[in-house]
Short mmCIF file of C-alpha atoms in Angstrom, two decimals:
data_model
loop_
_atom_site.label_atom_id
_atom_site.label_comp_id
_atom_site.label_asym_id
_atom_site.label_seq_id
_atom_site.Cartn_x
_atom_site.Cartn_y
_atom_site.Cartn_z
CA MET A 1 54.09 -2.47 43.00
CA LEU A 2 52.88 -4.48 46.17
CA ASP A 3 52.68 -2.67 49.59
CA PRO A 4 55.24 -3.66 52.27
CA LEU A 5 52.87 -6.18 53.90
CA GLY A 6 51.95 -7.77 50.69
CA ALA A 7 55.30 -7.95 49.64
CA LEU A 8 56.41 -9.67 52.98
CA THR A 9 53.43 -12.30 52.60
CA ASP A 10 54.35 -12.91 49.05
CA ALA A 11 57.84 -13.76 49.84
CA PHE A 12 56.93 -15.94 53.02
CA THR A 13 54.71 -17.84 50.73
CA THR A 14 57.08 -18.51 48.20
CA PHE A 15 59.66 -19.54 50.70
CA LEU A 16 57.19 -22.35 52.02
CA PHE A 17 55.42 -23.42 48.74
CA GLY A 18 57.59 -21.97 46.09
CA LYS A 19 56.59 -19.92 43.20
CA VAL A 20 53.06 -20.59 42.12
CA GLU A 21 52.52 -18.01 39.40
CA THR A 22 54.44 -17.04 35.99
CA THR A 23 54.73 -13.66 35.15
CA ARG A 24 54.05 -13.33 31.48
CA LEU A 25 54.96 -10.40 29.36
CA PRO A 26 52.28 -8.81 27.21
CA VAL A 27 51.91 -10.00 23.49
CA ARG A 28 50.93 -7.83 20.73
CA THR A 29 49.10 -9.59 17.91
CA SER A 30 46.56 -8.80 14.99
CA THR A 31 42.77 -9.73 14.97
CA GLY A 32 43.63 -12.15 12.26
CA GLN A 33 46.07 -14.17 14.34
CA ALA A 34 43.96 -13.93 17.57
CA GLN A 35 40.73 -15.37 15.88
CA ALA A 36 42.23 -18.65 16.47
CA VAL A 37 41.75 -18.34 19.98
CA TYR A 38 37.89 -18.45 19.61
CA LEU A 39 36.36 -21.65 18.60
CA PRO A 40 33.92 -21.44 15.54
CA THR A 41 30.29 -21.99 16.62
CA ALA A 42 27.12 -22.68 14.76
CA ALA A 43 23.42 -22.96 15.44
CA PRO A 44 22.24 -26.42 16.34
CA GLY A 45 20.89 -28.55 13.24
CA LEU A 46 18.05 -30.60 13.05
CA GLY A 47 19.52 -33.95 13.38
CA ASP A 48 21.03 -36.41 10.55
CA SER A 49 17.85 -38.29 9.69
CA GLY A 50 16.03 -37.24 6.73
CA VAL A 51 16.45 -35.76 3.26
CA ILE A 52 19.37 -33.56 2.57
CA ILE A 53 18.36 -29.94 1.52
CA GLY A 54 21.76 -28.39 1.01
CA ARG A 55 24.22 -26.64 3.43
CA GLU A 56 23.91 -24.03 6.25
CA VAL A 57 25.55 -20.75 4.62
CA TYR A 58 27.64 -19.75 7.77
CA SER A 59 28.88 -22.97 9.29
CA GLY A 60 29.05 -24.96 5.98
CA LYS A 61 27.27 -27.91 7.83
CA GLY A 62 24.92 -29.91 5.82
CA TYR A 63 21.18 -29.08 6.33
CA ILE A 64 18.89 -32.20 6.60
CA TYR A 65 15.01 -31.68 7.20
CA ASP A 66 12.29 -34.34 7.25
CA PRO A 67 8.88 -33.27 9.02
CA PHE A 68 8.00 -36.93 9.58
CA GLN A 69 11.32 -37.49 11.53
CA LEU A 70 10.92 -34.08 13.46
CA TYR A 71 7.21 -34.28 14.15
CA GLY A 72 6.70 -34.62 17.87
CA GLN A 73 10.09 -33.63 18.94
CA GLN A 74 11.11 -30.35 17.47
CA LEU A 75 8.03 -29.90 15.26
CA PRO A 76 4.43 -29.55 16.52
CA ALA A 77 3.01 -30.14 13.07
CA PRO A 78 4.43 -31.31 9.63
CA HIS A 79 3.00 -28.62 7.64
CA TRP A 80 5.35 -26.39 5.37
CA LEU A 81 5.18 -23.01 3.79
CA VAL A 82 7.43 -21.81 1.08
CA LEU A 83 7.49 -18.06 0.26
CA GLY A 84 9.60 -15.88 -2.34
CA GLU A 85 9.54 -13.91 -5.31
CA SER A 86 9.63 -15.80 -8.80
CA GLY A 87 13.12 -16.75 -9.94
CA ASN A 88 14.80 -17.49 -6.63
CA GLY A 89 14.43 -21.20 -6.60
CA LYS A 90 11.10 -22.25 -5.13
CA SER A 91 10.25 -24.61 -8.04
CA ALA A 92 13.70 -26.24 -7.72
CA LEU A 93 13.32 -26.83 -3.94
CA GLU A 94 9.95 -28.44 -4.39
CA LYS A 95 11.01 -30.75 -6.92
CA THR A 96 14.33 -32.03 -5.40
CA TYR A 97 12.48 -32.31 -2.12
CA VAL A 98 9.98 -34.54 -3.61
CA LEU A 99 12.23 -36.63 -5.44
CA ARG A 100 14.39 -37.14 -2.45
CA GLN A 101 11.40 -38.08 -0.34
CA LEU A 102 10.27 -40.70 -2.69
CA ARG A 103 13.52 -42.41 -2.02
CA PHE A 104 11.94 -43.85 1.07
CA ARG A 105 9.56 -46.63 0.45
CA ASP A 106 6.69 -45.35 2.76
CA ARG A 107 6.46 -42.00 1.22
CA GLN A 108 3.61 -40.91 -1.24
CA VAL A 109 3.20 -37.57 -2.88
CA VAL A 110 0.26 -35.63 -4.42
CA VAL A 111 1.20 -32.45 -6.31
CA LEU A 112 -1.24 -29.79 -7.69
CA ASP A 113 0.50 -28.41 -10.81
CA ALA A 114 -0.88 -25.10 -11.54
CA GLN A 115 1.86 -24.02 -13.75
CA GLY A 116 3.12 -24.98 -17.07
CA GLU A 117 3.93 -24.31 -20.70
CA ASP A 118 3.54 -26.24 -24.12
CA GLY A 119 0.25 -27.48 -23.06
CA VAL A 120 1.53 -29.55 -19.81
CA GLY A 121 2.32 -28.80 -16.38
CA GLU A 122 5.97 -28.45 -15.21
CA TRP A 123 5.89 -31.55 -13.13
CA ASN A 124 5.32 -33.45 -16.48
CA LEU A 125 8.92 -34.44 -17.07
CA ILE A 126 9.35 -35.74 -13.66
CA ALA A 127 6.16 -37.73 -13.90
CA GLU A 128 7.41 -39.21 -17.32
CA GLN A 129 10.60 -40.21 -15.61
CA LEU A 130 9.09 -42.04 -13.00
CA GLY A 131 6.74 -43.75 -15.42
CA ILE A 132 3.57 -41.98 -14.11
CA THR A 133 0.86 -40.25 -16.19
CA PRO A 134 -0.40 -36.89 -14.82
CA ILE A 135 -3.98 -36.61 -14.20
CA ARG A 136 -4.85 -33.67 -16.58
CA LEU A 137 -7.98 -31.74 -15.71
CA ASP A 138 -9.02 -30.09 -18.88
CA PRO A 139 -12.56 -28.99 -19.82
CA THR A 140 -11.97 -29.57 -23.48
CA ALA A 141 -10.42 -33.08 -22.89
CA ALA A 142 -13.17 -33.92 -20.60
CA LEU A 143 -15.76 -33.90 -23.06
CA ASN A 144 -13.66 -36.43 -25.39
CA GLY A 145 -13.37 -39.07 -22.49
CA GLY A 146 -10.86 -36.93 -20.37
CA ILE A 147 -10.55 -37.31 -16.61
CA ARG A 148 -13.67 -36.64 -14.40
CA LEU A 149 -13.63 -36.14 -10.48
CA ASN A 150 -17.09 -36.77 -9.21
CA PRO A 151 -18.07 -34.48 -6.16
CA LEU A 152 -20.80 -37.32 -5.40
CA ASP A 153 -18.62 -39.97 -5.39
CA PRO A 154 -19.73 -42.67 -3.06
CA SER A 155 -16.36 -43.11 -1.34
CA ILE A 156 -17.10 -39.35 -0.07
CA THR A 157 -19.07 -39.47 3.02
CA THR A 158 -22.70 -37.95 2.79
CA THR A 159 -21.43 -35.09 5.12
CA GLY A 160 -18.48 -34.51 3.02
CA GLN A 161 -20.63 -34.47 -0.21
CA LEU A 162 -22.91 -31.79 1.19
CA ALA A 163 -19.94 -29.63 2.58
CA LEU A 164 -18.22 -29.78 -0.73
CA LEU A 165 -21.39 -28.78 -2.74
CA ARG A 166 -21.86 -25.76 -0.39
CA THR A 167 -18.42 -24.86 -0.85
CA ILE A 168 -18.30 -25.03 -4.57
CA ILE A 169 -21.43 -22.72 -4.56
CA GLU A 170 -20.18 -20.11 -1.93
CA VAL A 171 -16.87 -19.93 -3.87
CA ALA A 172 -18.78 -19.26 -7.04
CA MET A 173 -21.04 -16.77 -5.46
CA GLY A 174 -18.69 -15.03 -3.25
CA HIS A 175 -20.78 -15.27 -0.19
CA GLY A 176 -22.14 -17.80 2.21
CA LEU A 177 -25.32 -19.43 1.66
CA ASP A 178 -28.59 -18.16 3.44
CA GLU A 179 -30.50 -20.85 5.44
CA ARG A 180 -33.24 -21.04 2.62
CA SER A 181 -30.65 -21.80 0.04
CA GLY A 182 -28.86 -24.19 2.23
CA PHE A 183 -32.26 -25.97 2.90
CA ALA A 184 -33.09 -26.35 -0.67
CA LEU A 185 -29.68 -27.62 -1.55
CA LYS A 186 -29.87 -30.16 1.39
CA VAL A 187 -33.17 -31.42 0.22
CA ALA A 188 -32.23 -31.77 -3.31
CA HIS A 189 -28.95 -33.92 -1.94
CA SER A 190 -30.81 -35.88 0.28
CA THR A 191 -33.29 -36.73 -2.46
CA VAL A 192 -30.54 -37.74 -4.99
CA LEU A 193 -28.91 -40.01 -2.62
CA GLY A 194 -32.20 -41.64 -1.80
CA GLU A 195 -32.91 -42.31 -5.41
CA PHE A 196 -29.44 -43.68 -6.32
CA GLY A 197 -28.75 -45.82 -2.99
CA GLY A 198 -26.28 -43.25 -1.60
CA GLY A 199 -26.52 -44.85 1.78
CA ASP A 200 -24.41 -47.64 3.28
CA ASP A 201 -26.58 -50.54 2.03
CA GLY A 202 -25.41 -49.82 -1.55
CA SER A 203 -28.98 -50.44 -2.81
CA GLY A 204 -30.23 -48.32 -5.97
CA PRO A 205 -29.30 -48.04 -9.53
CA PRO A 206 -25.77 -49.08 -10.60
CA ARG A 207 -24.52 -45.62 -11.61
CA GLN A 208 -23.16 -43.04 -9.37
CA PRO A 209 -25.35 -39.85 -8.71
CA VAL A 210 -23.83 -36.81 -10.50
CA LEU A 211 -24.14 -33.10 -10.33
CA THR A 212 -26.93 -33.10 -13.15
CA ASP A 213 -29.20 -35.12 -10.82
CA ILE A 214 -28.60 -32.44 -8.21
CA VAL A 215 -29.50 -29.55 -10.60
CA GLU A 216 -32.47 -31.39 -11.61
CA GLN A 217 -33.83 -31.78 -8.07
CA LEU A 218 -33.15 -28.09 -7.28
CA ARG A 219 -35.34 -27.22 -10.56
CA HIS A 220 -38.13 -29.78 -9.68
CA PRO A 221 -38.12 -30.30 -5.77
CA GLU A 222 -40.05 -33.17 -4.36
CA ALA A 223 -43.30 -32.22 -2.61
CA GLU A 224 -42.78 -34.40 0.39
CA ALA A 225 -39.74 -32.23 1.57
CA ALA A 226 -41.81 -28.96 1.18
CA GLU A 227 -44.60 -30.59 3.25
CA ALA A 228 -42.19 -31.97 5.91
CA MET A 229 -41.11 -28.16 6.63
CA ASN A 230 -44.52 -26.86 6.32
CA VAL A 231 -43.65 -24.63 3.36
CA ASP A 232 -44.91 -24.30 -0.27
CA ILE A 233 -43.23 -26.01 -2.98
CA ASP A 234 -42.72 -23.05 -5.17
CA ASP A 235 -40.90 -21.33 -2.22
CA VAL A 236 -38.52 -24.51 -2.21
CA ARG A 237 -38.00 -24.04 -5.89
CA ALA A 238 -37.32 -20.35 -5.51
CA TRP A 239 -34.76 -20.86 -2.87
CA GLY A 240 -32.70 -23.25 -4.69
CA LEU A 241 -32.76 -21.46 -7.94
CA ASP A 242 -29.49 -19.29 -7.45
CA VAL A 243 -27.66 -22.58 -6.33
CA ALA A 244 -28.93 -24.43 -9.45
CA LEU A 245 -27.66 -21.75 -11.82
CA VAL A 246 -24.12 -22.07 -9.98
CA LEU A 247 -24.02 -25.81 -10.40
CA ASP A 248 -25.25 -25.70 -13.96
CA ARG A 249 -21.76 -24.09 -14.78
CA LEU A 250 -20.07 -27.18 -13.72
CA VAL A 251 -22.55 -29.18 -15.78
CA ASP A 252 -23.29 -27.24 -18.79
CA GLY A 253 -20.94 -24.27 -18.56
CA ASP A 254 -17.19 -23.33 -18.96
CA LEU A 255 -16.18 -25.94 -16.51
CA ARG A 256 -18.52 -28.86 -17.92
CA GLY A 257 -16.91 -32.24 -18.61
CA MET A 258 -14.73 -32.43 -15.40
CA PHE A 259 -17.26 -32.93 -12.58
CA ASP A 260 -20.57 -33.84 -14.22
CA GLY A 261 -19.98 -37.69 -14.48
CA PRO A 262 -18.70 -40.61 -12.50
CA THR A 263 -15.05 -40.60 -11.26
CA SER A 264 -12.91 -41.88 -14.21
CA ALA A 265 -11.36 -45.52 -13.86
CA GLY A 266 -7.82 -46.02 -13.79
CA ILE A 267 -6.70 -43.26 -11.39
CA ASP A 268 -3.86 -45.05 -9.44
CA LEU A 269 -4.12 -43.57 -5.93
CA ASP A 270 -1.18 -46.17 -4.88
CA ALA A 271 1.44 -44.59 -7.17
CA PRO A 272 4.33 -43.04 -5.31
CA LEU A 273 3.60 -39.81 -7.16
CA ILE A 274 0.25 -38.46 -8.06
CA VAL A 275 0.17 -35.21 -10.25
CA PHE A 276 -2.91 -33.30 -10.77
CA ASP A 277 -2.05 -31.16 -13.86
CA LEU A 278 -4.21 -27.99 -13.56
CA SER A 279 -2.35 -25.98 -16.22
CA HIS A 280 -5.06 -25.70 -18.60
CA ILE A 281 -7.19 -24.02 -15.96
CA ASP A 282 -7.13 -20.10 -15.99
CA ARG A 283 -5.37 -19.30 -12.75
CA ASN A 284 -7.15 -15.81 -12.13
CA SER A 285 -10.78 -17.40 -12.82
CA ILE A 286 -13.00 -18.55 -10.10
CA ALA A 287 -12.68 -22.03 -11.53
CA MET A 288 -9.06 -22.64 -9.93
CA PRO A 289 -10.33 -22.37 -6.14
CA ILE A 290 -13.57 -24.55 -6.95
CA LEU A 291 -11.19 -27.06 -8.80
CA MET A 292 -8.80 -27.15 -5.75
CA ALA A 293 -11.66 -27.60 -3.28
CA ILE A 294 -13.03 -30.43 -5.26
CA VAL A 295 -9.60 -32.22 -5.54
CA GLY A 296 -8.84 -31.59 -2.01
CA VAL A 297 -12.04 -33.11 -0.74
CA TRP A 298 -11.98 -36.11 -2.98
CA LEU A 299 -8.48 -36.75 -1.79
CA GLU A 300 -9.32 -36.46 1.73
CA HIS A 301 -11.75 -39.33 1.31
CA THR A 302 -10.02 -41.58 -1.22
CA TRP A 303 -6.41 -41.19 -0.50
CA ILE A 304 -5.76 -40.42 2.88
CA ARG A 305 -5.89 -43.86 4.79
CA PRO A 306 -4.50 -45.25 8.27
CA ASP A 307 -1.95 -47.56 6.42
CA ARG A 308 1.14 -46.13 7.99
CA LYS A 309 2.37 -44.43 4.83
CA LYS A 310 3.62 -40.89 5.10
CA ARG A 311 2.00 -38.62 2.55
CA ILE A 312 2.95 -35.21 1.16
CA PHE A 313 0.29 -33.08 -0.38
CA LEU A 314 2.05 -30.13 -2.34
CA VAL A 315 0.19 -27.19 -3.61
CA GLU A 316 1.42 -24.60 -5.94
CA GLU A 317 -0.41 -21.20 -6.25
CA ALA A 318 -1.73 -22.08 -2.86
CA TRP A 319 -3.20 -18.66 -2.37
CA HIS A 320 -6.09 -19.93 -4.23
CA ILE A 321 -6.71 -22.07 -1.31
CA ILE A 322 -5.83 -19.78 1.62
CA ASN A 323 -7.31 -16.55 0.17
CA SER A 324 -10.82 -17.98 -0.11
CA PRO A 325 -12.58 -18.27 3.23
CA PHE A 326 -14.72 -21.47 2.17
CA VAL A 327 -12.04 -23.41 0.47
CA ALA A 328 -9.57 -22.49 3.34
CA GLN A 329 -11.96 -23.86 5.88
CA LEU A 330 -11.99 -27.13 3.95
CA PHE A 331 -8.35 -27.53 3.99
CA GLN A 332 -8.00 -26.36 7.56
CA ARG A 333 -10.10 -29.31 8.41
CA LEU A 334 -7.92 -31.53 6.25
CA LEU A 335 -4.71 -30.34 7.91
CA LYS A 336 -6.18 -31.17 11.36
CA PHE A 337 -7.48 -34.53 10.30
CA GLY A 338 -4.39 -35.46 8.08
CA ARG A 339 -1.89 -34.54 10.80
CA ARG A 340 -2.98 -37.67 12.65
CA LEU A 341 -2.63 -39.95 9.61
CA GLY A 342 0.86 -38.90 8.65
CA LEU A 343 -0.02 -35.94 5.88
CA SER A 344 2.36 -33.08 5.48
CA PHE A 345 0.99 -30.10 3.48
CA VAL A 346 3.27 -28.00 1.51
CA ALA A 347 1.85 -24.63 0.53
CA VAL A 348 3.85 -22.41 -2.17
CA VAL A 349 2.95 -18.96 -2.38
CA HIS A 350 4.91 -15.73 -3.78
CA HIS A 351 3.82 -13.22 -1.34
CA LEU A 352 2.43 -13.46 2.30
CA SER A 353 0.31 -10.37 1.53
CA ASP A 354 -1.54 -12.47 -1.03
CA VAL A 355 -3.19 -14.29 2.05
CA VAL A 356 -2.92 -12.25 5.13
CA ASP A 357 -4.72 -9.14 3.40
CA GLY A 358 -7.36 -11.00 1.74
CA ALA A 359 -10.85 -11.97 2.42
CA ALA A 360 -9.91 -15.02 4.58
CA ALA A 361 -7.55 -13.43 6.80
CA ARG A 362 -8.78 -15.22 9.88
CA GLU A 363 -8.72 -18.57 8.05
CA ALA A 364 -5.25 -17.80 6.49
CA ALA A 365 -3.73 -17.01 9.97
CA ALA A 366 -5.05 -20.47 11.38
CA ILE A 367 -3.33 -22.31 8.32
CA LEU A 368 -0.18 -20.23 8.77
CA LYS A 369 -0.12 -21.04 12.54
CA MET A 370 -0.34 -24.88 11.60
CA ALA A 371 2.72 -24.62 9.24
CA SER A 372 5.68 -24.94 11.64
CA THR A 373 8.23 -24.78 8.86
CA ARG A 374 8.67 -21.78 6.95
CA THR A 375 11.10 -21.21 3.99
CA ILE A 376 11.38 -17.79 2.76
CA TYR A 377 13.51 -16.83 -0.35
CA ALA A 378 14.50 -13.25 -1.42
CA GLN A 379 11.69 -10.61 -1.44
CA LYS A 380 11.66 -6.80 -1.64
CA ALA A 381 12.48 -4.95 1.67
CA ASP A 382 9.05 -3.83 2.54
CA GLU A 383 7.58 -7.28 1.78
CA ALA A 384 10.40 -8.96 4.10
CA ARG A 385 9.36 -6.69 7.00
CA SER A 386 5.86 -7.56 6.66
CA THR A 387 6.68 -11.35 6.30
CA GLY A 388 8.95 -11.13 9.42
CA GLN A 389 6.31 -9.47 11.51
CA VAL A 390 3.62 -12.09 10.41
CA LEU A 391 5.86 -15.03 11.01
CA GLY A 392 7.87 -13.57 14.11
CA LEU A 393 11.24 -13.89 12.43
CA PRO A 394 14.23 -12.46 14.28
CA ARG A 395 15.61 -9.11 13.09
CA TRP A 396 18.66 -10.46 11.48
CA ALA A 397 16.70 -12.73 9.20
CA VAL A 398 14.35 -10.11 8.18
CA GLU A 399 17.37 -7.91 7.13
CA ILE A 400 18.98 -10.50 5.12
CA ILE A 401 15.95 -11.62 3.25
CA PRO A 402 16.14 -8.86 0.48
CA THR A 403 19.98 -9.46 -0.05
CA LEU A 404 19.53 -13.33 -0.76
CA THR A 405 20.75 -14.70 -4.04
CA PRO A 406 18.85 -17.42 -6.03
CA GLY A 407 19.00 -20.82 -4.27
CA ILE A 408 19.56 -19.43 -0.78
CA ALA A 409 16.66 -19.09 1.72
CA VAL A 410 15.89 -18.38 5.28
CA TRP A 411 14.53 -21.47 6.95
CA ASP A 412 12.48 -21.09 10.23
CA VAL A 413 11.76 -24.60 11.48
CA ASN A 414 9.61 -24.10 14.87
CA GLY A 415 12.10 -21.01 15.86
CA ASN A 416 15.12 -22.77 14.56
CA VAL A 417 16.44 -20.13 11.93
CA GLN A 418 19.21 -20.76 9.68
CA VAL A 419 20.23 -19.66 6.24
CA VAL A 420 20.36 -22.50 3.89
CA LYS A 421 21.82 -22.96 0.38
CA HIS A 422 19.73 -25.59 -1.59
CA LEU A 423 22.12 -27.89 -3.55
CA ILE A 424 21.06 -29.78 -6.64
CA THR A 425 22.79 -32.72 -7.99
CA GLU A 426 23.75 -33.34 -11.58
CA ALA A 427 21.29 -36.15 -11.97
CA GLU A 428 18.36 -33.86 -10.83
CA ARG A 429 19.43 -30.79 -12.86
CA PRO A 430 17.61 -31.88 -16.05
CA LEU A 431 14.44 -32.64 -14.23
CA VAL A 432 14.51 -29.41 -12.31
CA TYR A 433 15.40 -27.00 -14.86
CA THR A 434 13.37 -27.08 -17.99
CA ASP A 435 11.98 -24.81 -20.66
CA ARG A 436 8.38 -25.11 -19.36
CA ALA A 437 9.53 -23.89 -15.96
CA MET A 438 10.29 -20.57 -16.96
CA THR A 439 8.08 -19.02 -14.34
CA GLU A 440 10.49 -20.44 -11.80
CA ALA A 441 13.64 -19.81 -13.67
CA SER A 442 16.80 -18.61 -11.86
CA GLU A 443 20.57 -17.47 -12.40
CA VAL A 444 21.17 -21.20 -11.32
CA SER A 445 19.10 -22.64 -14.05
CA ALA A 446 20.88 -20.38 -16.63
CA ALA A 447 24.23 -21.56 -15.16
CA SER A 448 23.07 -25.17 -15.76
CA ALA A 449 23.13 -24.55 -19.36
CA LEU A 450 26.81 -23.56 -19.35
CA PRO A 451 29.87 -25.78 -19.71
CA THR A 452 30.54 -27.57 -16.24
CA ASP A 453 33.51 -25.32 -15.33
CA GLU A 454 31.83 -22.11 -16.12
CA ALA A 455 28.72 -23.19 -13.98
CA ARG A 456 30.95 -24.24 -11.12
CA ALA A 457 32.59 -20.82 -11.39
CA LEU A 458 29.38 -18.98 -11.04
CA GLU A 459 28.27 -21.13 -8.17
CA ALA A 460 31.47 -20.47 -6.29
CA ALA A 461 31.13 -16.78 -6.94
CA ALA A 462 27.71 -16.68 -5.63
CA ASP A 463 28.78 -18.68 -2.41
CA ALA A 464 31.65 -15.90 -2.02
CA GLU A 465 29.22 -13.28 -2.46
CA ALA A 466 26.81 -14.86 0.06
CA GLU A 467 29.66 -15.30 2.59
CA GLN A 468 30.78 -11.70 2.31
CA ARG A 469 27.36 -10.28 2.78
CA ALA A 470 26.96 -12.74 5.89
CA GLU A 471 30.29 -11.36 7.51
CA ALA A 472 29.34 -7.69 6.69
CA LEU A 473 25.98 -8.32 8.39
CA ALA A 474 27.49 -10.10 11.43
CA LEU A 475 30.08 -7.28 11.75
CA ALA A 476 27.26 -4.62 11.40
CA ARG A 477 25.18 -6.40 14.26
CA GLN A 478 28.41 -6.50 16.48
CA LEU A 479 29.09 -2.73 16.11
CA GLN A 480 25.24 -1.92 17.12
CA GLY A 481 25.83 -4.06 20.17
CA GLU A 482 22.86 -6.36 19.44
CA SER A 483 22.58 -9.23 21.91
CA SER A 484 19.93 -11.22 20.28
CA GLU A 485 20.50 -14.43 18.47
CA THR A 486 23.86 -14.67 16.68
CA VAL A 487 25.20 -16.62 13.58
CA ALA A 488 28.69 -17.51 13.34
#
């Protein structure tokens, strides 16, 4: 009720201007009806230029991602880290992403295929469909005319060759070279290049220098090199003995045949897709990081060129790179150098603890920092909390990671965090889900073997379950009074 003065004022105003307000009676309704008052909202997308990944779970919007389109605007670096337990769809994401990127004429992809069954890598079927022969690195086949990559290939700079030789030795020995061993290696390398015309003038014998020449020089160093440093020739020979023994493994040991000869002719570095099949190499042996170091440096000097092409370098089992200080340093330089020439590095690992708790924690942190895009599939709760802490994920994302179903992942693109369901076309399914890809098999791959109606029913059920979990999580955040990022 108004006071007498207020009532008098209201009556006078009404007499002059007429009634300006309408008194409305209260309305009783339900939350189900009242929700129409609030417009639906969703996190901003990444634009509409690039390749389609799938759809954002909560809003249903299409999710489009392309590091080359986003670089310099929403992305400070085009590199990408993919994490998650086996069986959740990492392999399917990699393959469809590459196939869709290759639809652009200015794209080129190199894959280090470290997994496989039946004697071939899991990328073999895709390579066949594109008319491409994988570069299969196999010690047994190399002895019978197989593929060779020469660490002393003349296309690699002198500095690059020496850095690669040091990395091979340091990975195999498990520690850095001391000054004396490093001097012996430098002398042997310099002598070999001098004998075989390794300089820019191209003089010397017609064949490429090879590792056998380095081993021979380490065993029998030149007297001139010792005299130049005023040391005894026997001392130089002793300093290089351990180095010679390590390199001898590549020449006459279990890795012989792959690196102890000139680079094989016929490797097409202009093909849209280049697959290095490493499935014949023991993934738990020291050979794998050595192999990745050689391939990485060889590609740096032979494949990456200032020709305005956009290149993708995808490495499976990338913990072999990131968990070795010496290999990680080489790839860290490659990432910095390649960013200027349009290179996107994609590293695929199962657990972040595989790299951040290893011997190369500092190098791993530097590489992770350069990966502005992070995709995280389902992980156990403890691993999800550790991953969230290292990557700086919001709390709601960390809580949802253990509940994710196969094919759904948390995407963090330079702070833009969304939950995305990866969609696969019917044309892609036969190439993505194969019997040889059992290391990355998922519930979705099992569904692909069912009749179409059953497969779609399972997919719809998975979608419904994901949406129910999302609604429950959103309600829990609301009840807890969280005012941080929300996902509608």
